[in-house]
Tab-separated table of N, CA, C and O in Angstrom:
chain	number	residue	atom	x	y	z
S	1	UNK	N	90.881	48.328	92.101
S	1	UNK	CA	90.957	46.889	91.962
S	1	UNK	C	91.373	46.222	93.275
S	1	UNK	O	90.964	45.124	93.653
S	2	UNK	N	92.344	47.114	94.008
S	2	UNK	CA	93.070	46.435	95.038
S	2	UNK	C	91.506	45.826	96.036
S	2	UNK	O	91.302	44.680	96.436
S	3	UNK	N	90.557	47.135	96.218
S	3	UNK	CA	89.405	46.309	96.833
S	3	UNK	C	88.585	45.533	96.972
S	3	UNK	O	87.908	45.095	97.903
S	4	UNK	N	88.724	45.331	95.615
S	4	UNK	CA	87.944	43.537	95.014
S	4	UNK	C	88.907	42.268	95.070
S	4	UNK	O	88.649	41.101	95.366
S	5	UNK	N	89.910	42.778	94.751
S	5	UNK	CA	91.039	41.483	95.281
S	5	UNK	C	90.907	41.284	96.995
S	5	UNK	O	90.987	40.190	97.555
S	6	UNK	N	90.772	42.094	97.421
S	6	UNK	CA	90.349	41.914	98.964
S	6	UNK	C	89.393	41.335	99.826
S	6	UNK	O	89.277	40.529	100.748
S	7	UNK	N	88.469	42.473	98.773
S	7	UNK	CA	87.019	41.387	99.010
S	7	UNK	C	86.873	40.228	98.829
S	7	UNK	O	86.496	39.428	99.686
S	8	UNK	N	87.065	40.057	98.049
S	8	UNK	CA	87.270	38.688	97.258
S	8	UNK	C	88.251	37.178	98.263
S	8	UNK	O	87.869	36.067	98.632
S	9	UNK	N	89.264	37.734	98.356
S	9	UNK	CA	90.100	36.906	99.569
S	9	UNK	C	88.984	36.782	100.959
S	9	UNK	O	88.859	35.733	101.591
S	10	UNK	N	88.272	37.977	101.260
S	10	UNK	CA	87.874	38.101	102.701
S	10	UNK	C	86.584	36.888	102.270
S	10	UNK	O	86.392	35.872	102.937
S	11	UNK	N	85.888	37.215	101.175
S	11	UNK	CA	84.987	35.968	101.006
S	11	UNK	C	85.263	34.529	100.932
S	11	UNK	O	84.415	33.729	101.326
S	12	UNK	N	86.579	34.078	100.376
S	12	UNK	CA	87.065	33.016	100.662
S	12	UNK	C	87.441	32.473	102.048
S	12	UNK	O	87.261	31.356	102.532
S	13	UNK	N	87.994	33.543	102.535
S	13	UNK	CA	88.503	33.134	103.778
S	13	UNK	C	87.064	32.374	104.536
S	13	UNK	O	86.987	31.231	104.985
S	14	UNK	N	85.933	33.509	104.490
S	14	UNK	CA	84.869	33.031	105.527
S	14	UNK	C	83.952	31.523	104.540
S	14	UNK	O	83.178	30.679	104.990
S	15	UNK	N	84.342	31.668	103.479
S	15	UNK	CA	83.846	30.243	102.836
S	15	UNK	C	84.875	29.344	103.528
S	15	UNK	O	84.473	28.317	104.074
S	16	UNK	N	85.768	29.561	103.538
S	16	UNK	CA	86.449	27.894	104.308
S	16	UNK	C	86.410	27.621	105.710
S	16	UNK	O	87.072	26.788	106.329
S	17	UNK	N	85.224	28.735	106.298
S	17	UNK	CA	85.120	28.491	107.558
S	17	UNK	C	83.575	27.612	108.281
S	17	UNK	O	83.182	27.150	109.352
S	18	UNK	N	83.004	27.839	106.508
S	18	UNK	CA	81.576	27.719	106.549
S	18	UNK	C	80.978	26.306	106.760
S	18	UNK	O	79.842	26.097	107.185
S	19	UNK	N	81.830	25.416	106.430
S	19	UNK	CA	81.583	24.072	106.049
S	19	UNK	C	82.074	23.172	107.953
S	19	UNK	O	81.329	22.311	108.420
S	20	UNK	N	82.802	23.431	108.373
S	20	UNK	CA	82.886	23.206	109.795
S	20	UNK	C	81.858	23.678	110.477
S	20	UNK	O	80.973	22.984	110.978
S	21	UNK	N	81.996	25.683	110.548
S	21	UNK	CA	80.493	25.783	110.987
S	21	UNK	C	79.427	25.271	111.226
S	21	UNK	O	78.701	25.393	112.213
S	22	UNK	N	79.254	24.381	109.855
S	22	UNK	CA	77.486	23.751	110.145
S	22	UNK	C	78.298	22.218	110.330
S	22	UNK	O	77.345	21.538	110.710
S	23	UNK	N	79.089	21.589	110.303
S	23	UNK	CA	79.220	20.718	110.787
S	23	UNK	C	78.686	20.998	112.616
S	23	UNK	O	77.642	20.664	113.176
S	24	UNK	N	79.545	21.516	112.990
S	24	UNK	CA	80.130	21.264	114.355
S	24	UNK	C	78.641	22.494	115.118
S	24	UNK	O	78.140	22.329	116.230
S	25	UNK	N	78.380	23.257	114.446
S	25	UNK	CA	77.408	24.531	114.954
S	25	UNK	C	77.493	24.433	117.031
S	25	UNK	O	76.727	24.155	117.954
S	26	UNK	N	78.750	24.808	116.868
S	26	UNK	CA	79.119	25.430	118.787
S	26	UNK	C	79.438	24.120	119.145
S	26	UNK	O	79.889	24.232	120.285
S	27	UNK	N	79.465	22.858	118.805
S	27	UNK	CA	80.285	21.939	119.646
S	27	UNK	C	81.201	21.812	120.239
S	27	UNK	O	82.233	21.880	119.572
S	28	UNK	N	81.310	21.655	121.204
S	28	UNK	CA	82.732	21.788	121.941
S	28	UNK	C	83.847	20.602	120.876
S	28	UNK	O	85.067	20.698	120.738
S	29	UNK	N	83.237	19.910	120.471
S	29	UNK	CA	84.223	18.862	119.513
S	29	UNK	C	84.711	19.374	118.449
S	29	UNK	O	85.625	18.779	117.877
S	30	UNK	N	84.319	20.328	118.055
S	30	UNK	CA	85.293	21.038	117.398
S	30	UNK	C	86.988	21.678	117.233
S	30	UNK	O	87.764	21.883	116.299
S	31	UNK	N	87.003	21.862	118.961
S	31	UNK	CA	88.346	22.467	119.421
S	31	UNK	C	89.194	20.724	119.654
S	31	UNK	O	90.395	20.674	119.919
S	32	UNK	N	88.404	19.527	119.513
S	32	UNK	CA	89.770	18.676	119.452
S	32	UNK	C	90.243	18.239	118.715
S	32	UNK	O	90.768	19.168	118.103
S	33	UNK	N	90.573	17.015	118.068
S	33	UNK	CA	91.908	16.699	117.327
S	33	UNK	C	91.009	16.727	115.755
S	33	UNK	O	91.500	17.004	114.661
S	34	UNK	N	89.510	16.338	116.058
S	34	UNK	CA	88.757	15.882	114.690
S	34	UNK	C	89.087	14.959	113.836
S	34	UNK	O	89.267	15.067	112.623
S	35	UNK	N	89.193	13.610	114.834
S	35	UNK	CA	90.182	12.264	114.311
S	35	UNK	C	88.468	11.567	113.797
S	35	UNK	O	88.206	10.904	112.793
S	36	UNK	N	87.571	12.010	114.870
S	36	UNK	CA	86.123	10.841	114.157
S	36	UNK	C	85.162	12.861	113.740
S	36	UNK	O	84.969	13.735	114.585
S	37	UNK	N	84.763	12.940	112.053
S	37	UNK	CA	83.690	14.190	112.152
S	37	UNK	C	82.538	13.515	112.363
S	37	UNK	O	82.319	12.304	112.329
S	38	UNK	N	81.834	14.422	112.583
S	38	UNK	CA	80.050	13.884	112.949
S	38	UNK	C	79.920	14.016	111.419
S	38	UNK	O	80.647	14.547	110.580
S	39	UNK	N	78.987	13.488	111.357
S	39	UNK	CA	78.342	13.254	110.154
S	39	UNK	C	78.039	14.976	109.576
S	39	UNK	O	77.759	15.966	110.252
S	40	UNK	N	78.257	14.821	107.813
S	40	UNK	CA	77.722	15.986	107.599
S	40	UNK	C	75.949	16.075	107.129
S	40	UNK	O	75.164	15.234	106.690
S	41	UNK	N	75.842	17.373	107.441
S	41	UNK	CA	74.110	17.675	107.080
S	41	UNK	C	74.202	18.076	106.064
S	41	UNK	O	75.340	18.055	105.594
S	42	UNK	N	72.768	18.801	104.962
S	42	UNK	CA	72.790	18.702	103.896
S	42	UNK	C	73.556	20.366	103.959
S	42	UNK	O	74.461	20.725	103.204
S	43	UNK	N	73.253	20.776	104.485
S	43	UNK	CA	73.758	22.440	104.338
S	43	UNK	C	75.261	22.388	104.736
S	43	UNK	O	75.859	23.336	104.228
S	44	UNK	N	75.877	21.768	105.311
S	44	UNK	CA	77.233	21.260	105.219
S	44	UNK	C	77.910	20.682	104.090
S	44	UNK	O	79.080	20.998	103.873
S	45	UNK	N	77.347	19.929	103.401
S	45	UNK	CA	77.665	19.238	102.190
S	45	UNK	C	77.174	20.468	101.141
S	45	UNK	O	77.640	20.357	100.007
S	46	UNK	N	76.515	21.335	101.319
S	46	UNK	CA	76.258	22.362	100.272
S	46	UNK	C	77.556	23.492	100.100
S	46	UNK	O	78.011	24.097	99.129
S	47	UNK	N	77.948	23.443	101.747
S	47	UNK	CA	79.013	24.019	102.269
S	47	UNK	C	80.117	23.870	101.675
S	47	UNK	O	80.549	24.768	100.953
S	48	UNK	N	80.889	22.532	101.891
S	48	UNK	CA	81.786	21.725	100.915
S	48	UNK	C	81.882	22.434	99.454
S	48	UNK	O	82.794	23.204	99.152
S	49	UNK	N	80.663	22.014	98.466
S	49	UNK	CA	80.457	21.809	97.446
S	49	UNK	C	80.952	23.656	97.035
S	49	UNK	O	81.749	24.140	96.231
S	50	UNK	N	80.334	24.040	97.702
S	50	UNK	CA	80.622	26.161	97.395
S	50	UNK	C	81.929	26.254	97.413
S	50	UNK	O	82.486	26.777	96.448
S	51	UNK	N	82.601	25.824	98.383
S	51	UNK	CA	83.969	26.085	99.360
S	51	UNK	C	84.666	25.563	97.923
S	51	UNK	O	85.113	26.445	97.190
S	52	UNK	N	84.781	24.099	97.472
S	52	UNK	CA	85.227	23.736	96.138
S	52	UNK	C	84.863	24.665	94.674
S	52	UNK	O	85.745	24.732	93.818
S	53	UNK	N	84.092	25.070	94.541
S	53	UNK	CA	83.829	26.059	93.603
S	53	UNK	C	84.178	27.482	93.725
S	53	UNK	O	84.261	28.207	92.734
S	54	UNK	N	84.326	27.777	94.587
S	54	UNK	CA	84.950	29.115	95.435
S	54	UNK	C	86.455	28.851	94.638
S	54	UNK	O	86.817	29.354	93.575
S	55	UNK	N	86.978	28.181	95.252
S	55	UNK	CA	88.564	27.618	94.583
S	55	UNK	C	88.369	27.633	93.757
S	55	UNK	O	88.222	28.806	93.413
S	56	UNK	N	88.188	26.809	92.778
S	56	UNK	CA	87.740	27.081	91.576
S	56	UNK	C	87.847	28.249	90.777
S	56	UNK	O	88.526	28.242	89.750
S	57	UNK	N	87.212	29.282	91.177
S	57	UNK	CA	86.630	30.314	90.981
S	57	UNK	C	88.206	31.447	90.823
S	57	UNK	O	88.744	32.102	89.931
S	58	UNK	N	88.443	31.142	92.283
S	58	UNK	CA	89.573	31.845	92.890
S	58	UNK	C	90.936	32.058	92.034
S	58	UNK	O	91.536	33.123	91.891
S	59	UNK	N	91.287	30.762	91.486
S	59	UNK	CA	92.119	30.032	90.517
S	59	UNK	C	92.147	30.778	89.780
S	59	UNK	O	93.314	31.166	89.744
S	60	UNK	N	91.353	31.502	88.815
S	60	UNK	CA	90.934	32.326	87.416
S	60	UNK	C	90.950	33.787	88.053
S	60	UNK	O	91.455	34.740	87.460
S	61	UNK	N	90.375	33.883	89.274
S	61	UNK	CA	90.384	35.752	89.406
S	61	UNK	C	91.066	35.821	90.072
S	61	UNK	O	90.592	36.776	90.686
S	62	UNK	N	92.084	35.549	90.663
S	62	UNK	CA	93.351	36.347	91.340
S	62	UNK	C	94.604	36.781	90.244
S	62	UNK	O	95.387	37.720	90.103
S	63	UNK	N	94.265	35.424	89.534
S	63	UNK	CA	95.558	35.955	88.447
S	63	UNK	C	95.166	37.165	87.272
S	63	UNK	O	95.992	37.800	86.616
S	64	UNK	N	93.464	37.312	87.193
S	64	UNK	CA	92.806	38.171	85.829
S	64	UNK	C	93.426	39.705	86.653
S	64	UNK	O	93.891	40.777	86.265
S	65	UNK	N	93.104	39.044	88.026
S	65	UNK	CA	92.996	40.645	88.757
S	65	UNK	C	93.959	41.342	88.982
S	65	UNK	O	93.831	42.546	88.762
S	66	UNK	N	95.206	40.851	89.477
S	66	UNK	CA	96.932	40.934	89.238
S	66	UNK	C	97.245	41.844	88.214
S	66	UNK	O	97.830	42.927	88.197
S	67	UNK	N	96.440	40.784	86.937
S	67	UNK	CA	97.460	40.856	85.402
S	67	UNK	C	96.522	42.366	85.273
S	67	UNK	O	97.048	43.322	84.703
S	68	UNK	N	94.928	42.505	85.921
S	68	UNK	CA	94.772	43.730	84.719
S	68	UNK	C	94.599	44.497	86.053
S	68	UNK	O	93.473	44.571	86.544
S	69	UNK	N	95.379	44.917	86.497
S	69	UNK	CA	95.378	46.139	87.572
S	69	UNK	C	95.245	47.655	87.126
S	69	UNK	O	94.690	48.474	87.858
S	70	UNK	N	95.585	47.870	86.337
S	70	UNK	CA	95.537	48.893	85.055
S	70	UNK	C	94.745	48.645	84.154
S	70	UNK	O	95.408	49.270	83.325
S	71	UNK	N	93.983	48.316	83.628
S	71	UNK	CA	93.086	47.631	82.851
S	71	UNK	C	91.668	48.145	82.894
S	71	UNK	O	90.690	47.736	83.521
S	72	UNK	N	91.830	49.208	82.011
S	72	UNK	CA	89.994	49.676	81.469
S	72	UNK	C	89.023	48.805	81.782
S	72	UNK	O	88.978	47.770	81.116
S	73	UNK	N	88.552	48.905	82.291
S	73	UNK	CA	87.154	48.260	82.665
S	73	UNK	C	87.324	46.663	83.501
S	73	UNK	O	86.499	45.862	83.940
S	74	UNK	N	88.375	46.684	83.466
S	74	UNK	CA	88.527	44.995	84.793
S	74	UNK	C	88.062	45.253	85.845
S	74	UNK	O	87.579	44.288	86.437
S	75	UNK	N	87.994	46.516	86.495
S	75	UNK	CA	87.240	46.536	87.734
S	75	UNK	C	85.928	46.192	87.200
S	75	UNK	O	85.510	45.111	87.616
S	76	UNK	N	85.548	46.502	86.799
S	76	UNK	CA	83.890	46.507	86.529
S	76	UNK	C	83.782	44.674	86.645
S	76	UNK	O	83.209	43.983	87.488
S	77	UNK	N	84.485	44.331	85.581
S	77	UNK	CA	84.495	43.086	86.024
S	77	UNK	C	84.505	42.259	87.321
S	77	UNK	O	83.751	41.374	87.723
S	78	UNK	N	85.628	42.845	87.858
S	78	UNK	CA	85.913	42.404	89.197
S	78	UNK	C	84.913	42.301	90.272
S	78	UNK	O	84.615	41.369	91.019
S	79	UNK	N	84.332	43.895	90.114
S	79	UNK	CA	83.063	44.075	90.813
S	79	UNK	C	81.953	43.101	90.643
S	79	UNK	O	81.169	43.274	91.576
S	80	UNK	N	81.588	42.246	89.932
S	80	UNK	CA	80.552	41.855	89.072
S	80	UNK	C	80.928	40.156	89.980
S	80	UNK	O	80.160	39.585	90.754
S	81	UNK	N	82.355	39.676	89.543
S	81	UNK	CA	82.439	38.406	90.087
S	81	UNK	C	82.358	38.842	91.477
S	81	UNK	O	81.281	38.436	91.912
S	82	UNK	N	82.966	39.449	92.329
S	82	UNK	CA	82.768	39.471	93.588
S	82	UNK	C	81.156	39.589	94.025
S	82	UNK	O	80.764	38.791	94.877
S	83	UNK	N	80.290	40.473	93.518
S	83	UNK	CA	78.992	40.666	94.200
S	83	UNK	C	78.203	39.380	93.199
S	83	UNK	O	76.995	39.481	93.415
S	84	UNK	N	78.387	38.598	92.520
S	84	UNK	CA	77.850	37.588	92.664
S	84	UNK	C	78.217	36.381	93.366
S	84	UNK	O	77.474	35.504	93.807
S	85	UNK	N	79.490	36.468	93.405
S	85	UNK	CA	80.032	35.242	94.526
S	85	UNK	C	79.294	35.374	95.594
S	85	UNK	O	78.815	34.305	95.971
S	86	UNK	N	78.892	36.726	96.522
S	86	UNK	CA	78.387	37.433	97.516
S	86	UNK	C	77.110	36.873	97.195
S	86	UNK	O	76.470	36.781	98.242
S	87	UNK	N	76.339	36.383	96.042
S	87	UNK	CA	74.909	36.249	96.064
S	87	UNK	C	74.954	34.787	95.729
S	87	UNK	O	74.147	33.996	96.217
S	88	UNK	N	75.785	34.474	94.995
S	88	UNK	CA	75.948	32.728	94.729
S	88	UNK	C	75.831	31.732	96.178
S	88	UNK	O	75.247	30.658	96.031
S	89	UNK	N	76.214	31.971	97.158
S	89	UNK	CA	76.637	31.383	98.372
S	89	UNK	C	75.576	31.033	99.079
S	89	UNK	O	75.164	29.879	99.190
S	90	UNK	N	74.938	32.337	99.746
S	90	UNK	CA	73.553	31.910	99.986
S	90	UNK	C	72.790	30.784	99.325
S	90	UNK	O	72.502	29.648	99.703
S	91	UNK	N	72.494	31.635	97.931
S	91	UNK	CA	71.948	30.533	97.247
S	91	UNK	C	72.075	29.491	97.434
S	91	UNK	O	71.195	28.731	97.839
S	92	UNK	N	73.380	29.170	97.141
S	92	UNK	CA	74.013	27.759	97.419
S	92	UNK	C	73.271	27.253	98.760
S	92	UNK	O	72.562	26.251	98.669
S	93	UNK	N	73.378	27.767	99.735
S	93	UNK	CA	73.244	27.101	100.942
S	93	UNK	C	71.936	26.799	101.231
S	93	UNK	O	71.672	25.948	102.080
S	94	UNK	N	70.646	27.699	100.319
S	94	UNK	CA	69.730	27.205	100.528
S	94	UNK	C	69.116	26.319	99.468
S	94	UNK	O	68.040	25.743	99.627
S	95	UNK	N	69.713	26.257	98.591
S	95	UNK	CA	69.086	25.170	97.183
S	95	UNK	C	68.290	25.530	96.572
S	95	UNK	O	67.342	24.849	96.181
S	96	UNK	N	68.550	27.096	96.260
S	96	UNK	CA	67.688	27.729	94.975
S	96	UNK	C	68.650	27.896	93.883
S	96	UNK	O	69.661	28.594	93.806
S	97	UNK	N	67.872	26.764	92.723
S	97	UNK	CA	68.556	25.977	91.747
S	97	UNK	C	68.803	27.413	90.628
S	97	UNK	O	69.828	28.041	90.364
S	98	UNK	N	67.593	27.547	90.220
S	98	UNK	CA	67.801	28.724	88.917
S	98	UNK	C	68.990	29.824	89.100
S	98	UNK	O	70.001	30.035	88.431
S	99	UNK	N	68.404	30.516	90.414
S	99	UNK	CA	68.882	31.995	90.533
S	99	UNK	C	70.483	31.520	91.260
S	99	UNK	O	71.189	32.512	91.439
S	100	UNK	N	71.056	30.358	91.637
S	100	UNK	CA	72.033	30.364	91.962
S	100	UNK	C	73.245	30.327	90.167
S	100	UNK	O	74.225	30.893	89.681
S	101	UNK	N	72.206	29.208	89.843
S	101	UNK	CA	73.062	29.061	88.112
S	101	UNK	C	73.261	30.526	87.821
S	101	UNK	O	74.436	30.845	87.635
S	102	UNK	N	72.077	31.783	87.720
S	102	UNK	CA	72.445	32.964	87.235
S	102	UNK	C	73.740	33.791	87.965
S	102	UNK	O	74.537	34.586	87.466
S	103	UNK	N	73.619	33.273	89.359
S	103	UNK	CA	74.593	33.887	89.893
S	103	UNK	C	75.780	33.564	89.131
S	103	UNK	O	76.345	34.373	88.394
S	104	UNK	N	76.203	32.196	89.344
S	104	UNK	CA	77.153	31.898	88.668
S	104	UNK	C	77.658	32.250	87.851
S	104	UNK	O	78.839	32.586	87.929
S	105	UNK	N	76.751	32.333	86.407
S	105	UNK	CA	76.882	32.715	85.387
S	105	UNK	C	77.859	34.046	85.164
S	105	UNK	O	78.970	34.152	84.645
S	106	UNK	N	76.862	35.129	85.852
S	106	UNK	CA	77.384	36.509	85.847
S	106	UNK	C	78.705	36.321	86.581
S	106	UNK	O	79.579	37.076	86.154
S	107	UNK	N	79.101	35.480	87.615
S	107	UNK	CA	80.138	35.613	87.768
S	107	UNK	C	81.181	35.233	87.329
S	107	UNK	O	82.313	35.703	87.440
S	108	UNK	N	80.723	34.170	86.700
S	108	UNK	CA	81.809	34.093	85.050
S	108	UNK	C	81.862	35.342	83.545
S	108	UNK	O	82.647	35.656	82.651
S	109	UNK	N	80.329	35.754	84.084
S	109	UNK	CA	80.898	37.225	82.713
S	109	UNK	C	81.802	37.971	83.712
S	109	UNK	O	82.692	38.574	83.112
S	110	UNK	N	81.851	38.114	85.020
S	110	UNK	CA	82.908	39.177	85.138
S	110	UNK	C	84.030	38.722	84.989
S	110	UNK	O	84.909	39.454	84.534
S	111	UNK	N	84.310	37.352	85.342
S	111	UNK	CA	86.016	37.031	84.703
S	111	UNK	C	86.375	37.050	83.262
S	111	UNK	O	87.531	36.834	82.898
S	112	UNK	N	85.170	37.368	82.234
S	112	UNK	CA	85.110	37.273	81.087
S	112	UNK	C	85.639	38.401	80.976
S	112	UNK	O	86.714	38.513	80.386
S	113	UNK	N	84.961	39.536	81.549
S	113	UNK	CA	85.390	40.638	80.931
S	113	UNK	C	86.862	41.789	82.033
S	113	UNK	O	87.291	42.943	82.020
S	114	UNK	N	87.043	40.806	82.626
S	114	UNK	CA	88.388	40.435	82.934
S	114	UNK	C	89.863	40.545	82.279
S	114	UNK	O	90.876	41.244	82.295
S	115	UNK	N	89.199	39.162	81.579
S	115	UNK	CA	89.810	39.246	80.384
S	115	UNK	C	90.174	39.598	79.557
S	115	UNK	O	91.301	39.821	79.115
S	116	UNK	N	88.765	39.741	79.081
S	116	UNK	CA	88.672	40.771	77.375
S	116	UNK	C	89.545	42.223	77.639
S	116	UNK	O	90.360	42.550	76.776
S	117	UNK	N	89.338	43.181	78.983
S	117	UNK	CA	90.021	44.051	79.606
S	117	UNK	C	91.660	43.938	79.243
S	117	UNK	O	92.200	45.000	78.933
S	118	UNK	N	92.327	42.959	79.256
S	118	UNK	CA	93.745	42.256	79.142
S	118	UNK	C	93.991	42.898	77.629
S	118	UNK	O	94.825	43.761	77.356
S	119	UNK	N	93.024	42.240	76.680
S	119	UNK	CA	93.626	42.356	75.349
S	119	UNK	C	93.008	43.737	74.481
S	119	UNK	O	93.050	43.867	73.258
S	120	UNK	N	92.481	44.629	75.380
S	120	UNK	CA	92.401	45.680	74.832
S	120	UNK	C	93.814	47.120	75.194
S	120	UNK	O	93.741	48.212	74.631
């Protein structure tokens, strides 16, 4: 489990880096105070929007993952939200509507069964 809680952090981390990224992509205006941003693009604002759902996300599986560290089959779970978060993102960034919802999805059955893991 400890490696999906990891993973999992290491994917957040580079999601909150993602949304500046395409703001700024190598500007030197980046390294100053960032009192005026340039305008965002659409893959920036897609950026945002992940980065907020990421949290989201985060909120529910750090604590499932904690509580079922011992827990029959929570890895499996764990595994499941992490490698779709891993496939959700992309998606996200390029605006493929269907297969991002599925991502999603599955990555709510793995906090599901997360869960269910808890009360068995």
């Amino acid at each position: 489990m400890t490696f999906w809680i990891l993973t999992a952090i290491l994917l957040y981390f580079i999601q909150t880096l993602l949304p500046v990224a395409f703001r700024y992509r190598g500007s030197p205006e980046a390294m100053k105070s960032r009192d005026v941003m340039p305008e965002a693009s659409i893959i920036c604002g897609r950026a945002d929007r992940a980065l907020a759902n990421v949290t989201e996300a985060m909120i529910m599986f750090l604590p499932l993952a904690l509580l079922s560290l011992d827990a029959a089959g929570a890895v499996l779970g764990a595994m499941i939200f992490v490698c779709a978060r891993i496939i959700y993102v992309p998606l996200y960034l390029f605006g493929v509507p269907f297969l991002r919802t599925l991502a999603w999805i599955a990555g709510l059955g793995g906090l599901l069964m997360m869960a269910l893991a808890l009360t068995a």
